[in-house]
Amino acid sequence: MRILIHENYQQLSKWTAYYIANKIKEFNPTPEKPFVLGLPTGSSPIGTYTELIELVKQDRLSFKNVVTFNMDEYVGIPKDHPQSYHYFMDKHLFNYIDIPRENINILNGNAADLEKECYDYEKKIERMEGINLFLGGIGPDGHIAFNEPGSSLKSKTRIKTLTFDTIIANSRFFDNDTRKVPKTALTVGVDTVMQAEEVIIIINGYNKARALQKVVEEGINHMWTVSVLQLHPKGIIVCDEDATLELKVKTLKYYKDIEKEELMRKPELSE
């Protein structure tokens, strides 16, 4: 597992965007063989999305032959609701890049049969021959997507009841009223993410420091679901200095030393 510790959120966002852009360009996707990209919502990826949009505007990157699968969606709110993840993705990425609408996949929280919706989502990923790169963020409790503490590390896309902690945390997006927050969501599973060829997890801010410490310095634990990244052959954590506040000094120095050359290199696109 690689850990790249950047000075701040802006630097980690740019590095992550350029890493993704280079992976797409090196893959040289076609309509018959698109690059398959897994995407998250939340505050963590917004900087990365902003950088990707800028690359598209500069005609240095194209999403025409990219297929995306988002991690999750609330159950029971309209797609055009300001807090739906359909709305979020349009607002922060899709409305500003050249991706065909038919290439965008987001779980439908209003499907007539939610279990079938989850099953079909997994099957569609399989038909695409899996996800090439899955980008993710985490919550302060180390959960990925809506795979909250206690989730099975072999879980697949499914319906998930949200914990009271998550409902309280998300109430800030719903007029600080917990009654307005959906109580269930559809989410890819931990194993859905881990089956991707590569996984990049963004961890930023001091409020994620305990989660980073648990994920890096302790063992695999279903109470910190993203800790399973330790088992992935191509797992990367991209973090800022604030997120490292609870790491041991020796751990911090080790990862800074082995990634020193990469961190000093200016982000560039391959031609």
PDB file of C-alpha atoms in Angstrom:
ATOM      1  CA  MET A   1       0.000   0.000   0.000  1.00  0.00           C
ATOM      2  CA  ARG A   2       1.398   3.351  -1.049  1.00  0.00           C
ATOM      3  CA  ILE A   3       0.818   6.467   1.056  1.00  0.00           C
ATOM      4  CA  LEU A   4       1.522   9.862  -0.473  1.00  0.00           C
ATOM      5  CA  ILE A   5       1.565  12.676   2.069  1.00  0.00           C
ATOM      6  CA  HIS A   6       1.046  16.077   0.484  1.00  0.00           C
ATOM      7  CA  GLU A   7       1.437  19.412   2.192  1.00  0.00           C
ATOM      8  CA  ASN A   8      -2.178  20.435   1.664  1.00  0.00           C
ATOM      9  CA  TYR A   9      -5.502  19.530   0.063  1.00  0.00           C
ATOM     10  CA  GLN A  10      -4.811  21.490  -3.117  1.00  0.00           C
ATOM     11  CA  GLN A  11      -1.613  19.549  -3.790  1.00  0.00           C
ATOM     12  CA  LEU A  12      -3.174  16.153  -3.124  1.00  0.00           C
ATOM     13  CA  SER A  13      -6.136  17.042  -5.377  1.00  0.00           C
ATOM     14  CA  LYS A  14      -3.885  17.993  -8.281  1.00  0.00           C
ATOM     15  CA  TRP A  15      -1.704  14.897  -7.884  1.00  0.00           C
ATOM     16  CA  THR A  16      -4.778  12.643  -7.777  1.00  0.00           C
ATOM     17  CA  ALA A  17      -6.366  14.262 -10.838  1.00  0.00           C
ATOM     18  CA  TYR A  18      -3.186  13.963 -12.878  1.00  0.00           C
ATOM     19  CA  TYR A  19      -2.712  10.359 -11.769  1.00  0.00           C
ATOM     20  CA  ILE A  20      -6.236   9.496 -12.951  1.00  0.00           C
ATOM     21  CA  ALA A  21      -5.795  11.466 -16.181  1.00  0.00           C
ATOM     22  CA  ASN A  22      -2.559   9.656 -16.978  1.00  0.00           C
ATOM     23  CA  LYS A  23      -4.163   6.281 -16.332  1.00  0.00           C
ATOM     24  CA  ILE A  24      -6.955   7.136 -18.785  1.00  0.00           C
ATOM     25  CA  LYS A  25      -4.521   8.391 -21.433  1.00  0.00           C
ATOM     26  CA  GLU A  26      -2.183   5.403 -21.064  1.00  0.00           C
ATOM     27  CA  PHE A  27      -5.141   3.030 -21.389  1.00  0.00           C
ATOM     28  CA  ASN A  28      -6.041   4.715 -24.690  1.00  0.00           C
ATOM     29  CA  PRO A  29      -9.739   3.860 -24.360  1.00  0.00           C
ATOM     30  CA  THR A  30     -12.034   3.257 -27.317  1.00  0.00           C
ATOM     31  CA  PRO A  31     -15.834   2.913 -27.606  1.00  0.00           C
ATOM     32  CA  GLU A  32     -15.337  -0.861 -27.707  1.00  0.00           C
ATOM     33  CA  LYS A  33     -12.881  -0.873 -24.788  1.00  0.00           C
ATOM     34  CA  PRO A  34     -13.620   2.062 -22.465  1.00  0.00           C
ATOM     35  CA  PHE A  35     -11.747   2.961 -19.299  1.00  0.00           C
ATOM     36  CA  VAL A  36     -13.963   2.122 -16.306  1.00  0.00           C
ATOM     37  CA  LEU A  37     -13.720   4.571 -13.419  1.00  0.00           C
ATOM     38  CA  GLY A  38     -15.332   4.302  -9.983  1.00  0.00           C
ATOM     39  CA  LEU A  39     -16.243   7.614  -8.347  1.00  0.00           C
ATOM     40  CA  PRO A  40     -17.280   8.927  -4.918  1.00  0.00           C
ATOM     41  CA  THR A  41     -19.246  11.890  -3.666  1.00  0.00           C
ATOM     42  CA  GLY A  42     -18.577  13.961  -0.545  1.00  0.00           C
ATOM     43  CA  SER A  43     -16.139  16.779   0.100  1.00  0.00           C
ATOM     44  CA  SER A  44     -12.947  14.737  -0.404  1.00  0.00           C
ATOM     45  CA  PRO A  45     -13.002  14.432  -4.232  1.00  0.00           C
ATOM     46  CA  ILE A  46     -14.235  17.944  -5.083  1.00  0.00           C
ATOM     47  CA  GLY A  47     -10.712  19.321  -5.555  1.00  0.00           C
ATOM     48  CA  THR A  48      -9.805  16.381  -7.780  1.00  0.00           C
ATOM     49  CA  TYR A  49     -12.942  16.898  -9.873  1.00  0.00           C
ATOM     50  CA  THR A  50     -12.092  20.591 -10.275  1.00  0.00           C
ATOM     51  CA  GLU A  51      -8.636  19.684 -11.590  1.00  0.00           C
ATOM     52  CA  LEU A  52     -10.064  17.081 -13.989  1.00  0.00           C
ATOM     53  CA  ILE A  53     -12.550  19.625 -15.340  1.00  0.00           C
ATOM     54  CA  GLU A  54      -9.703  22.041 -16.016  1.00  0.00           C
ATOM     55  CA  LEU A  55      -7.784  19.386 -17.962  1.00  0.00           C
ATOM     56  CA  VAL A  56     -10.867  18.719 -20.113  1.00  0.00           C
ATOM     57  CA  LYS A  57     -11.342  22.452 -20.721  1.00  0.00           C
ATOM     58  CA  GLN A  58      -7.736  22.637 -21.904  1.00  0.00           C
ATOM     59  CA  ASP A  59      -8.354  19.740 -24.324  1.00  0.00           C
ATOM     60  CA  ARG A  60      -5.691  17.733 -22.541  1.00  0.00           C
ATOM     61  CA  LEU A  61      -8.078  14.995 -21.404  1.00  0.00           C
ATOM     62  CA  SER A  62     -11.262  13.412 -22.711  1.00  0.00           C
ATOM     63  CA  PHE A  63     -13.955  11.338 -21.021  1.00  0.00           C
ATOM     64  CA  LYS A  64     -15.634  10.332 -24.292  1.00  0.00           C
ATOM     65  CA  ASN A  65     -14.528   6.742 -23.859  1.00  0.00           C
ATOM     66  CA  VAL A  66     -14.769   6.560 -20.074  1.00  0.00           C
ATOM     67  CA  VAL A  67     -17.550   4.690 -18.243  1.00  0.00           C
ATOM     68  CA  THR A  68     -18.200   5.658 -14.618  1.00  0.00           C
ATOM     69  CA  PHE A  69     -19.805   3.850 -11.695  1.00  0.00           C
ATOM     70  CA  ASN A  70     -20.638   5.857  -8.607  1.00  0.00           C
ATOM     71  CA  MET A  71     -20.411   4.424  -5.128  1.00  0.00           C
ATOM     72  CA  ASP A  72     -23.809   5.135  -3.650  1.00  0.00           C
ATOM     73  CA  GLU A  73     -27.124   6.970  -3.553  1.00  0.00           C
ATOM     74  CA  TYR A  74     -29.803   7.732  -0.990  1.00  0.00           C
ATOM     75  CA  VAL A  75     -33.076   5.832  -1.105  1.00  0.00           C
ATOM     76  CA  GLY A  76     -36.258   7.780  -1.631  1.00  0.00           C
ATOM     77  CA  ILE A  77     -35.194  11.264  -2.692  1.00  0.00           C
ATOM     78  CA  PRO A  78     -35.588  12.551  -6.279  1.00  0.00           C
ATOM     79  CA  LYS A  79     -32.565  12.584  -8.587  1.00  0.00           C
ATOM     80  CA  ASP A  80     -32.854  16.373  -8.871  1.00  0.00           C
ATOM     81  CA  HIS A  81     -32.890  16.871  -5.090  1.00  0.00           C
ATOM     82  CA  PRO A  82     -29.933  19.129  -4.118  1.00  0.00           C
ATOM     83  CA  GLN A  83     -28.640  16.395  -1.782  1.00  0.00           C
ATOM     84  CA  SER A  84     -28.972  13.461  -4.169  1.00  0.00           C
ATOM     85  CA  TYR A  85     -25.724  12.075  -5.477  1.00  0.00           C
ATOM     86  CA  HIS A  86     -26.994  12.357  -9.050  1.00  0.00           C
ATOM     87  CA  TYR A  87     -27.272  16.103  -8.435  1.00  0.00           C
ATOM     88  CA  PHE A  88     -23.855  16.225  -6.731  1.00  0.00           C
ATOM     89  CA  MET A  89     -22.061  14.533  -9.612  1.00  0.00           C
ATOM     90  CA  ASP A  90     -23.640  16.824 -12.204  1.00  0.00           C
ATOM     91  CA  LYS A  91     -22.804  19.889 -10.129  1.00  0.00           C
ATOM     92  CA  HIS A  92     -19.199  18.974  -9.446  1.00  0.00           C
ATOM     93  CA  LEU A  93     -18.126  16.995 -12.531  1.00  0.00           C
ATOM     94  CA  PHE A  94     -20.433  15.633 -15.207  1.00  0.00           C
ATOM     95  CA  ASN A  95     -21.918  18.939 -16.400  1.00  0.00           C
ATOM     96  CA  TYR A  96     -18.425  20.189 -17.273  1.00  0.00           C
ATOM     97  CA  ILE A  97     -16.764  17.253 -19.020  1.00  0.00           C
ATOM     98  CA  ASP A  98     -17.349  15.482 -22.329  1.00  0.00           C
ATOM     99  CA  ILE A  99     -18.613  12.175 -20.936  1.00  0.00           C
ATOM    100  CA  PRO A 100     -21.629  10.702 -22.790  1.00  0.00           C
ATOM    101  CA  ARG A 101     -24.653  10.483 -20.527  1.00  0.00           C
ATOM    102  CA  GLU A 102     -25.103   6.813 -21.374  1.00  0.00           C
ATOM    103  CA  ASN A 103     -21.665   6.134 -19.893  1.00  0.00           C
ATOM    104  CA  ILE A 104     -22.681   7.390 -16.442  1.00  0.00           C
ATOM    105  CA  ASN A 105     -23.884   4.818 -13.906  1.00  0.00           C
ATOM    106  CA  ILE A 106     -25.368   5.846 -10.556  1.00  0.00           C
ATOM    107  CA  LEU A 107     -27.568   3.646  -8.391  1.00  0.00           C
ATOM    108  CA  ASN A 108     -31.264   4.479  -8.574  1.00  0.00           C
ATOM    109  CA  GLY A 109     -32.581   5.015  -5.064  1.00  0.00           C
ATOM    110  CA  ASN A 110     -36.131   5.212  -6.430  1.00  0.00           C
ATOM    111  CA  ALA A 111     -36.113   1.882  -8.269  1.00  0.00           C
ATOM    112  CA  ALA A 112     -39.261  -0.218  -7.874  1.00  0.00           C
ATOM    113  CA  ASP A 113     -37.150  -3.197  -6.802  1.00  0.00           C
ATOM    114  CA  LEU A 114     -34.107  -1.999  -4.847  1.00  0.00           C
ATOM    115  CA  GLU A 115     -32.570  -5.452  -4.451  1.00  0.00           C
ATOM    116  CA  LYS A 116     -32.745  -6.001  -8.209  1.00  0.00           C
ATOM    117  CA  GLU A 117     -31.213  -2.561  -8.759  1.00  0.00           C
ATOM    118  CA  CYS A 118     -28.213  -3.568  -6.627  1.00  0.00           C
ATOM    119  CA  TYR A 119     -27.883  -6.967  -8.309  1.00  0.00           C
ATOM    120  CA  ASP A 120     -28.058  -5.434 -11.783  1.00  0.00           C
ATOM    121  CA  TYR A 121     -25.419  -2.844 -10.843  1.00  0.00           C
ATOM    122  CA  GLU A 122     -22.945  -5.557  -9.868  1.00  0.00           C
ATOM    123  CA  LYS A 123     -23.722  -7.475 -13.053  1.00  0.00           C
ATOM    124  CA  LYS A 124     -23.147  -4.397 -15.194  1.00  0.00           C
ATOM    125  CA  ILE A 125     -19.730  -3.907 -13.600  1.00  0.00           C
ATOM    126  CA  GLU A 126     -18.984  -7.545 -14.404  1.00  0.00           C
ATOM    127  CA  ARG A 127     -20.045  -7.067 -18.036  1.00  0.00           C
ATOM    128  CA  MET A 128     -17.603  -4.150 -18.254  1.00  0.00           C
ATOM    129  CA  GLU A 129     -14.915  -6.608 -17.108  1.00  0.00           C
ATOM    130  CA  GLY A 130     -14.504  -4.779 -13.827  1.00  0.00           C
ATOM    131  CA  ILE A 131     -13.385  -1.333 -12.772  1.00  0.00           C
ATOM    132  CA  ASN A 132      -9.955  -0.135 -13.821  1.00  0.00           C
ATOM    133  CA  LEU A 133      -9.586   2.450 -11.068  1.00  0.00           C
ATOM    134  CA  PHE A 134     -11.820   3.187  -8.101  1.00  0.00           C
ATOM    135  CA  LEU A 135     -11.463   6.580  -6.405  1.00  0.00           C
ATOM    136  CA  GLY A 136     -12.834   6.910  -2.885  1.00  0.00           C
ATOM    137  CA  GLY A 137     -12.937   8.988   0.248  1.00  0.00           C
ATOM    138  CA  ILE A 138     -13.637   7.963   3.833  1.00  0.00           C
ATOM    139  CA  GLY A 139     -15.654   9.131   6.787  1.00  0.00           C
ATOM    140  CA  PRO A 140     -14.079  10.010  10.144  1.00  0.00           C
ATOM    141  CA  ASP A 141     -14.937   6.461  11.281  1.00  0.00           C
ATOM    142  CA  GLY A 142     -13.013   4.923   8.392  1.00  0.00           C
ATOM    143  CA  HIS A 143     -16.002   3.837   6.324  1.00  0.00           C
ATOM    144  CA  ILE A 144     -15.974   3.803   2.526  1.00  0.00           C
ATOM    145  CA  ALA A 145     -19.126   4.528   0.510  1.00  0.00           C
ATOM    146  CA  PHE A 146     -21.966   3.640   2.938  1.00  0.00           C
ATOM    147  CA  ASN A 147     -20.092   0.602   4.263  1.00  0.00           C
ATOM    148  CA  GLU A 148     -20.212   1.759   7.835  1.00  0.00           C
ATOM    149  CA  PRO A 149     -18.488   0.160  10.834  1.00  0.00           C
ATOM    150  CA  GLY A 150     -19.380  -3.506  11.072  1.00  0.00           C
ATOM    151  CA  SER A 151     -19.968  -3.992   7.355  1.00  0.00           C
ATOM    152  CA  SER A 152     -18.777  -7.241   5.842  1.00  0.00           C
ATOM    153  CA  LEU A 153     -15.445  -6.881   4.080  1.00  0.00           C
ATOM    154  CA  LYS A 154     -16.781  -9.238   1.392  1.00  0.00           C
ATOM    155  CA  SER A 155     -19.960  -7.212   0.843  1.00  0.00           C
ATOM    156  CA  LYS A 156     -21.329  -6.415  -2.605  1.00  0.00           C
ATOM    157  CA  THR A 157     -23.737  -3.711  -3.789  1.00  0.00           C
ATOM    158  CA  ARG A 158     -26.746  -3.703  -1.485  1.00  0.00           C
ATOM    159  CA  ILE A 159     -29.316  -1.749   0.543  1.00  0.00           C
ATOM    160  CA  LYS A 160     -27.794  -0.291   3.710  1.00  0.00           C
ATOM    161  CA  THR A 161     -29.493   1.134   6.783  1.00  0.00           C
ATOM    162  CA  LEU A 162     -27.615   4.244   7.888  1.00  0.00           C
ATOM    163  CA  THR A 163     -26.312   4.557  11.430  1.00  0.00           C
ATOM    164  CA  PHE A 164     -27.532   7.344  13.676  1.00  0.00           C
ATOM    165  CA  ASP A 165     -24.015   8.846  13.610  1.00  0.00           C
ATOM    166  CA  THR A 166     -24.181   9.095   9.812  1.00  0.00           C
ATOM    167  CA  ILE A 167     -27.667  10.581   9.924  1.00  0.00           C
ATOM    168  CA  ILE A 168     -26.503  13.219  12.405  1.00  0.00           C
ATOM    169  CA  ALA A 169     -23.393  13.967  10.349  1.00  0.00           C
ATOM    170  CA  ASN A 170     -25.398  14.304   7.138  1.00  0.00           C
ATOM    171  CA  SER A 171     -28.138  16.399   8.709  1.00  0.00           C
ATOM    172  CA  ARG A 172     -26.010  19.492   8.003  1.00  0.00           C
ATOM    173  CA  PHE A 173     -27.024  19.021   4.363  1.00  0.00           C
ATOM    174  CA  PHE A 174     -30.707  18.735   5.296  1.00  0.00           C
ATOM    175  CA  ASP A 175     -31.315  21.969   7.248  1.00  0.00           C
ATOM    176  CA  ASN A 176     -29.771  20.334  10.346  1.00  0.00           C
ATOM    177  CA  ASP A 177     -32.939  18.274  10.645  1.00  0.00           C
ATOM    178  CA  THR A 178     -32.270  14.556  11.177  1.00  0.00           C
ATOM    179  CA  ARG A 179     -35.880  13.802  10.216  1.00  0.00           C
ATOM    180  CA  LYS A 180     -35.159  14.918   6.650  1.00  0.00           C
ATOM    181  CA  VAL A 181     -32.134  12.647   6.195  1.00  0.00           C
ATOM    182  CA  PRO A 182     -32.890   9.391   4.352  1.00  0.00           C
ATOM    183  CA  LYS A 183     -32.548   6.394   6.642  1.00  0.00           C
ATOM    184  CA  THR A 184     -31.354   3.984   3.949  1.00  0.00           C
ATOM    185  CA  ALA A 185     -29.074   4.096   0.939  1.00  0.00           C
ATOM    186  CA  LEU A 186     -27.835   1.903  -1.885  1.00  0.00           C
ATOM    187  CA  THR A 187     -24.099   1.335  -1.842  1.00  0.00           C
ATOM    188  CA  VAL A 188     -21.404  -0.649  -3.552  1.00  0.00           C
ATOM    189  CA  GLY A 189     -19.854  -3.168  -1.202  1.00  0.00           C
ATOM    190  CA  VAL A 190     -16.385  -3.194   0.281  1.00  0.00           C
ATOM    191  CA  ASP A 191     -15.501  -6.096  -1.995  1.00  0.00           C
ATOM    192  CA  THR A 192     -16.958  -4.269  -5.021  1.00  0.00           C
ATOM    193  CA  VAL A 193     -14.355  -1.561  -4.486  1.00  0.00           C
ATOM    194  CA  MET A 194     -11.535  -3.989  -3.692  1.00  0.00           C
ATOM    195  CA  GLN A 195     -12.101  -5.926  -6.920  1.00  0.00           C
ATOM    196  CA  ALA A 196     -10.975  -2.880  -8.941  1.00  0.00           C
ATOM    197  CA  GLU A 197      -7.548  -3.065 -10.578  1.00  0.00           C
ATOM    198  CA  GLU A 198      -6.448   0.019  -8.629  1.00  0.00           C
ATOM    199  CA  VAL A 199      -7.929   1.859  -5.655  1.00  0.00           C
ATOM    200  CA  ILE A 200      -7.089   5.422  -4.598  1.00  0.00           C
ATOM    201  CA  ILE A 201      -8.413   6.714  -1.282  1.00  0.00           C
ATOM    202  CA  ILE A 202      -8.343  10.427  -0.446  1.00  0.00           C
ATOM    203  CA  ILE A 203      -7.958  11.181   3.265  1.00  0.00           C
ATOM    204  CA  ASN A 204      -7.705  14.846   4.195  1.00  0.00           C
ATOM    205  CA  GLY A 205      -8.187  16.994   7.259  1.00  0.00           C
ATOM    206  CA  TYR A 206      -7.445  16.546  10.949  1.00  0.00           C
ATOM    207  CA  ASN A 207     -10.917  15.049  11.527  1.00  0.00           C
ATOM    208  CA  LYS A 208      -9.781  12.004   9.493  1.00  0.00           C
ATOM    209  CA  ALA A 209      -6.477  11.600  11.392  1.00  0.00           C
ATOM    210  CA  ARG A 210      -7.705   8.825  13.693  1.00  0.00           C
ATOM    211  CA  ALA A 211      -9.124   6.903  10.744  1.00  0.00           C
ATOM    212  CA  LEU A 212      -5.835   7.161   8.835  1.00  0.00           C
ATOM    213  CA  GLN A 213      -3.916   5.928  11.871  1.00  0.00           C
ATOM    214  CA  LYS A 214      -6.246   2.936  12.269  1.00  0.00           C
ATOM    215  CA  VAL A 215      -6.072   2.094   8.558  1.00  0.00           C
ATOM    216  CA  VAL A 216      -2.269   2.361   8.290  1.00  0.00           C
ATOM    217  CA  GLU A 217      -0.861   1.269  11.637  1.00  0.00           C
ATOM    218  CA  GLU A 218      -3.372  -1.314  12.833  1.00  0.00           C
ATOM    219  CA  GLY A 219      -4.791  -4.511  11.374  1.00  0.00           C
ATOM    220  CA  ILE A 220      -7.683  -5.185   9.030  1.00  0.00           C
ATOM    221  CA  ASN A 221     -10.905  -4.600  10.913  1.00  0.00           C
ATOM    222  CA  HIS A 222     -14.519  -4.468   9.766  1.00  0.00           C
ATOM    223  CA  MET A 223     -15.087  -1.614  12.215  1.00  0.00           C
ATOM    224  CA  TRP A 224     -12.745   0.459   9.996  1.00  0.00           C
ATOM    225  CA  THR A 225     -13.836  -0.873   6.629  1.00  0.00           C
ATOM    226  CA  VAL A 226     -11.259   0.900   4.472  1.00  0.00           C
ATOM    227  CA  SER A 227      -8.511  -0.950   6.394  1.00  0.00           C
ATOM    228  CA  VAL A 228      -9.064  -3.788   3.907  1.00  0.00           C
ATOM    229  CA  LEU A 229      -7.027  -1.675   1.477  1.00  0.00           C
ATOM    230  CA  GLN A 230      -4.026  -3.299   3.142  1.00  0.00           C
ATOM    231  CA  LEU A 231      -4.822  -6.416   1.096  1.00  0.00           C
ATOM    232  CA  HIS A 232      -5.086  -4.665  -2.274  1.00  0.00           C
ATOM    233  CA  PRO A 233      -2.085  -5.143  -4.610  1.00  0.00           C
ATOM    234  CA  LYS A 234      -2.462  -1.617  -6.007  1.00  0.00           C
ATOM    235  CA  GLY A 235      -3.899   0.449  -3.174  1.00  0.00           C
ATOM    236  CA  ILE A 236      -2.927   4.094  -2.712  1.00  0.00           C
ATOM    237  CA  ILE A 237      -3.794   6.529   0.068  1.00  0.00           C
ATOM    238  CA  VAL A 238      -3.388  10.195  -0.848  1.00  0.00           C
ATOM    239  CA  CYS A 239      -3.492  12.430   2.205  1.00  0.00           C
ATOM    240  CA  ASP A 240      -2.496  15.837   3.511  1.00  0.00           C
ATOM    241  CA  GLU A 241      -0.353  16.737   6.515  1.00  0.00           C
ATOM    242  CA  ASP A 242      -3.384  17.416   8.722  1.00  0.00           C
ATOM    243  CA  ALA A 243      -4.601  13.841   8.284  1.00  0.00           C
ATOM    244  CA  THR A 244      -1.287  12.432   9.579  1.00  0.00           C
ATOM    245  CA  LEU A 245      -1.473  14.001  13.045  1.00  0.00           C
ATOM    246  CA  GLU A 246      -2.044  10.669  14.806  1.00  0.00           C
ATOM    247  CA  LEU A 247       0.536   8.619  12.899  1.00  0.00           C
ATOM    248  CA  LYS A 248       3.717   7.607  14.695  1.00  0.00           C
ATOM    249  CA  VAL A 249       6.738   9.735  13.806  1.00  0.00           C
ATOM    250  CA  LYS A 250       8.528   6.647  12.450  1.00  0.00           C
ATOM    251  CA  THR A 251       5.567   5.778  10.201  1.00  0.00           C
ATOM    252  CA  LEU A 252       5.365   9.334   8.904  1.00  0.00           C
ATOM    253  CA  LYS A 253       9.076   9.525   8.142  1.00  0.00           C
ATOM    254  CA  TYR A 254       9.050   6.134   6.429  1.00  0.00           C
ATOM    255  CA  TYR A 255       6.339   7.000   3.924  1.00  0.00           C
ATOM    256  CA  LYS A 256       7.687  10.482   3.294  1.00  0.00           C
ATOM    257  CA  ASP A 257      11.110   9.012   2.568  1.00  0.00           C
ATOM    258  CA  ILE A 258      10.043   6.254   0.160  1.00  0.00           C
ATOM    259  CA  GLU A 259       7.736   8.597  -1.787  1.00  0.00           C
ATOM    260  CA  LYS A 260      10.089  11.581  -1.688  1.00  0.00           C
ATOM    261  CA  GLU A 261      10.858  11.601  -5.409  1.00  0.00           C
ATOM    262  CA  GLU A 262       7.205  11.251  -6.406  1.00  0.00           C
ATOM    263  CA  LEU A 263       6.140  14.072  -4.094  1.00  0.00           C
ATOM    264  CA  MET A 264       8.828  16.385  -5.461  1.00  0.00           C
ATOM    265  CA  ARG A 265       7.872  15.695  -9.070  1.00  0.00           C
ATOM    266  CA  LYS A 266       5.633  18.266 -10.731  1.00  0.00           C
ATOM    267  CA  PRO A 267       2.336  16.697 -11.907  1.00  0.00           C
ATOM    268  CA  GLU A 268       2.467  16.280 -15.693  1.00  0.00           C
ATOM    269  CA  LEU A 269       0.368  14.514 -18.310  1.00  0.00           C
ATOM    270  CA  SER A 270       1.838  11.759 -20.426  1.00  0.00           C
ATOM    271  CA  GLU A 271       1.564  12.354 -24.155  1.00  0.00           C
TER     272      GLU A 271
END
